[in-house]
Amino acid sequence: GTQVAQTVEQAGLVVPPGDVGAFVDALLFMASNQEQCQEWGKRAREIAVQEWDKEQILLKFEQELVKGMI
């Protein structure tokens, strides 16, 4: 339910902390689904560029500042 988990769910698998069985299941799934892993990798990069790129962060910050002035 964390923000990190919500982001990861868009491009991968999330397992509960300490749930070794779920972790093993996730690893086995990824090992047998290389195509899905490649798609997740592409999506993860898109998310990183959209959400964590310095220019995007500064642009969003600037937009919030302008909204606050209006």
Short mmCIF file of N, CA and C in Angstrom, two decimals:
data_model
loop_
_atom_site.label_atom_id
_atom_site.label_comp_id
_atom_site.label_asym_id
_atom_site.label_seq_id
_atom_site.Cartn_x
_atom_site.Cartn_y
_atom_site.Cartn_z
N GLY A 1 0.78 -1.20 0.00
CA GLY A 1 0.00 0.00 0.00
C GLY A 1 0.83 1.27 0.00
N THR A 2 2.16 1.16 -0.01
CA THR A 2 2.99 2.36 0.00
C THR A 2 3.07 2.96 -1.40
N GLN A 3 3.55 4.19 -1.48
CA GLN A 3 3.71 4.83 -2.78
C GLN A 3 4.72 4.07 -3.64
N VAL A 4 5.75 3.54 -3.02
CA VAL A 4 6.74 2.74 -3.77
C VAL A 4 6.06 1.51 -4.35
N ALA A 5 5.28 0.81 -3.54
CA ALA A 5 4.58 -0.39 -4.02
C ALA A 5 3.62 -0.05 -5.15
N GLN A 6 2.92 1.06 -5.03
CA GLN A 6 1.98 1.47 -6.08
C GLN A 6 2.71 1.75 -7.39
N THR A 7 3.89 2.33 -7.31
CA THR A 7 4.68 2.59 -8.51
C THR A 7 5.19 1.29 -9.11
N VAL A 8 5.71 0.42 -8.27
CA VAL A 8 6.26 -0.85 -8.75
C VAL A 8 5.18 -1.71 -9.38
N GLU A 9 3.98 -1.68 -8.84
CA GLU A 9 2.88 -2.48 -9.39
C GLU A 9 2.60 -2.13 -10.85
N GLN A 10 2.97 -0.93 -11.27
CA GLN A 10 2.75 -0.51 -12.65
C GLN A 10 3.78 -1.13 -13.60
N ALA A 11 4.85 -1.70 -13.03
CA ALA A 11 5.92 -2.20 -13.88
C ALA A 11 6.63 -3.40 -13.26
N GLY A 12 5.92 -4.20 -12.52
CA GLY A 12 6.57 -5.36 -11.92
C GLY A 12 5.68 -6.01 -10.89
N LEU A 13 6.31 -6.76 -10.02
CA LEU A 13 5.58 -7.49 -8.99
C LEU A 13 5.90 -6.92 -7.62
N VAL A 14 4.91 -6.94 -6.75
CA VAL A 14 5.08 -6.50 -5.36
C VAL A 14 4.70 -7.66 -4.47
N VAL A 15 5.53 -7.95 -3.49
CA VAL A 15 5.22 -8.99 -2.51
C VAL A 15 5.27 -8.38 -1.12
N PRO A 16 4.47 -8.92 -0.21
CA PRO A 16 4.46 -8.39 1.15
C PRO A 16 5.83 -8.58 1.83
N PRO A 17 6.24 -7.63 2.64
CA PRO A 17 7.51 -7.77 3.36
C PRO A 17 7.51 -9.05 4.21
N GLY A 18 8.59 -9.78 4.15
CA GLY A 18 8.74 -10.97 4.96
C GLY A 18 8.04 -12.22 4.43
N ASP A 19 7.32 -12.10 3.33
CA ASP A 19 6.61 -13.26 2.77
C ASP A 19 7.54 -13.98 1.80
N VAL A 20 8.32 -14.90 2.33
CA VAL A 20 9.32 -15.62 1.54
C VAL A 20 8.65 -16.42 0.42
N GLY A 21 7.53 -17.03 0.71
CA GLY A 21 6.83 -17.81 -0.31
C GLY A 21 6.41 -16.96 -1.50
N ALA A 22 5.86 -15.78 -1.22
CA ALA A 22 5.44 -14.88 -2.30
C ALA A 22 6.65 -14.40 -3.09
N PHE A 23 7.77 -14.17 -2.39
CA PHE A 23 9.00 -13.73 -3.05
C PHE A 23 9.50 -14.82 -3.99
N VAL A 24 9.52 -16.06 -3.51
CA VAL A 24 9.96 -17.18 -4.35
C VAL A 24 9.03 -17.34 -5.55
N ASP A 25 7.73 -17.24 -5.32
CA ASP A 25 6.77 -17.34 -6.42
C ASP A 25 7.01 -16.25 -7.46
N ALA A 26 7.30 -15.05 -7.00
CA ALA A 26 7.56 -13.93 -7.92
C ALA A 26 8.83 -14.21 -8.74
N LEU A 27 9.86 -14.69 -8.08
CA LEU A 27 11.11 -15.01 -8.80
C LEU A 27 10.88 -16.11 -9.83
N LEU A 28 10.15 -17.14 -9.46
CA LEU A 28 9.87 -18.23 -10.40
C LEU A 28 9.04 -17.73 -11.58
N PHE A 29 8.07 -16.86 -11.30
CA PHE A 29 7.27 -16.29 -12.38
C PHE A 29 8.16 -15.50 -13.34
N MET A 30 9.02 -14.66 -12.78
CA MET A 30 9.89 -13.84 -13.64
C MET A 30 10.86 -14.70 -14.44
N ALA A 31 11.37 -15.76 -13.82
CA ALA A 31 12.32 -16.64 -14.51
C ALA A 31 11.67 -17.34 -15.71
N SER A 32 10.38 -17.59 -15.62
CA SER A 32 9.71 -18.30 -16.71
C SER A 32 8.90 -17.38 -17.63
N ASN A 33 9.00 -16.07 -17.42
CA ASN A 33 8.26 -15.10 -18.24
C ASN A 33 9.16 -13.94 -18.66
N GLN A 34 10.17 -14.26 -19.44
CA GLN A 34 11.13 -13.24 -19.85
C GLN A 34 10.50 -12.11 -20.66
N GLU A 35 9.54 -12.43 -21.49
CA GLU A 35 8.89 -11.40 -22.29
C GLU A 35 8.17 -10.39 -21.40
N GLN A 36 7.48 -10.90 -20.38
CA GLN A 36 6.79 -10.01 -19.44
C GLN A 36 7.80 -9.13 -18.71
N CYS A 37 8.92 -9.70 -18.33
CA CYS A 37 9.97 -8.94 -17.63
C CYS A 37 10.51 -7.82 -18.51
N GLN A 38 10.66 -8.11 -19.79
CA GLN A 38 11.13 -7.06 -20.72
C GLN A 38 10.11 -5.94 -20.82
N GLU A 39 8.84 -6.28 -20.86
CA GLU A 39 7.79 -5.25 -20.91
C GLU A 39 7.80 -4.42 -19.63
N TRP A 40 7.95 -5.10 -18.49
CA TRP A 40 8.03 -4.37 -17.23
C TRP A 40 9.23 -3.43 -17.22
N GLY A 41 10.34 -3.89 -17.76
CA GLY A 41 11.53 -3.05 -17.81
C GLY A 41 11.30 -1.78 -18.63
N LYS A 42 10.63 -1.94 -19.77
CA LYS A 42 10.31 -0.77 -20.61
C LYS A 42 9.38 0.19 -19.86
N ARG A 43 8.38 -0.38 -19.21
CA ARG A 43 7.42 0.46 -18.46
C ARG A 43 8.11 1.15 -17.29
N ALA A 44 9.01 0.44 -16.62
CA ALA A 44 9.74 1.03 -15.50
C ALA A 44 10.56 2.22 -15.96
N ARG A 45 11.17 2.10 -17.13
CA ARG A 45 11.95 3.23 -17.65
C ARG A 45 11.04 4.42 -17.96
N GLU A 46 9.88 4.14 -18.55
CA GLU A 46 8.92 5.22 -18.84
C GLU A 46 8.52 5.93 -17.56
N ILE A 47 8.23 5.16 -16.53
CA ILE A 47 7.84 5.75 -15.25
C ILE A 47 8.97 6.59 -14.67
N ALA A 48 10.19 6.07 -14.74
CA ALA A 48 11.34 6.79 -14.20
C ALA A 48 11.52 8.12 -14.92
N VAL A 49 11.39 8.11 -16.23
CA VAL A 49 11.56 9.35 -17.00
C VAL A 49 10.44 10.34 -16.68
N GLN A 50 9.21 9.84 -16.59
CA GLN A 50 8.07 10.71 -16.32
C GLN A 50 8.06 11.26 -14.90
N GLU A 51 8.40 10.41 -13.95
CA GLU A 51 8.24 10.77 -12.55
C GLU A 51 9.50 11.28 -11.87
N TRP A 52 10.65 10.79 -12.29
CA TRP A 52 11.86 11.10 -11.53
C TRP A 52 12.94 11.82 -12.33
N ASP A 53 12.63 12.15 -13.59
CA ASP A 53 13.58 12.92 -14.38
C ASP A 53 13.68 14.33 -13.79
N LYS A 54 14.89 14.82 -13.65
CA LYS A 54 15.11 16.13 -13.03
C LYS A 54 14.30 17.22 -13.73
N GLU A 55 14.32 17.23 -15.04
CA GLU A 55 13.59 18.27 -15.78
C GLU A 55 12.08 18.18 -15.52
N GLN A 56 11.55 16.96 -15.47
CA GLN A 56 10.12 16.78 -15.21
C GLN A 56 9.77 17.24 -13.79
N ILE A 57 10.61 16.92 -12.84
CA ILE A 57 10.37 17.34 -11.46
C ILE A 57 10.37 18.86 -11.36
N LEU A 58 11.34 19.50 -12.00
CA LEU A 58 11.41 20.97 -11.96
C LEU A 58 10.22 21.60 -12.68
N LEU A 59 9.80 21.01 -13.79
CA LEU A 59 8.64 21.52 -14.52
C LEU A 59 7.38 21.44 -13.65
N LYS A 60 7.17 20.29 -13.00
CA LYS A 60 6.01 20.16 -12.12
C LYS A 60 6.08 21.14 -10.95
N PHE A 61 7.27 21.33 -10.40
CA PHE A 61 7.45 22.28 -9.31
C PHE A 61 7.10 23.69 -9.77
N GLU A 62 7.59 24.05 -10.95
CA GLU A 62 7.30 25.38 -11.50
C GLU A 62 5.80 25.56 -11.71
N GLN A 63 5.13 24.53 -12.22
CA GLN A 63 3.70 24.61 -12.45
C GLN A 63 2.94 24.81 -11.14
N GLU A 64 3.38 24.13 -10.09
CA GLU A 64 2.75 24.30 -8.78
C GLU A 64 2.97 25.71 -8.24
N LEU A 65 4.17 26.25 -8.44
CA LEU A 65 4.45 27.61 -8.00
C LEU A 65 3.54 28.61 -8.73
N VAL A 66 3.40 28.44 -10.03
CA VAL A 66 2.56 29.34 -10.81
C VAL A 66 1.11 29.24 -10.36
N LYS A 67 0.63 28.02 -10.10
CA LYS A 67 -0.75 27.85 -9.60
C LYS A 67 -0.95 28.59 -8.29
N GLY A 68 0.07 28.56 -7.43
CA GLY A 68 -0.01 29.23 -6.15
C GLY A 68 -0.05 30.74 -6.26
N MET A 69 0.46 31.29 -7.35
CA MET A 69 0.47 32.73 -7.56
C MET A 69 -0.85 33.25 -8.12
N ILE A 70 -1.58 32.36 -8.74
CA ILE A 70 -2.83 32.78 -9.41
C ILE A 70 -3.96 32.88 -8.41
#
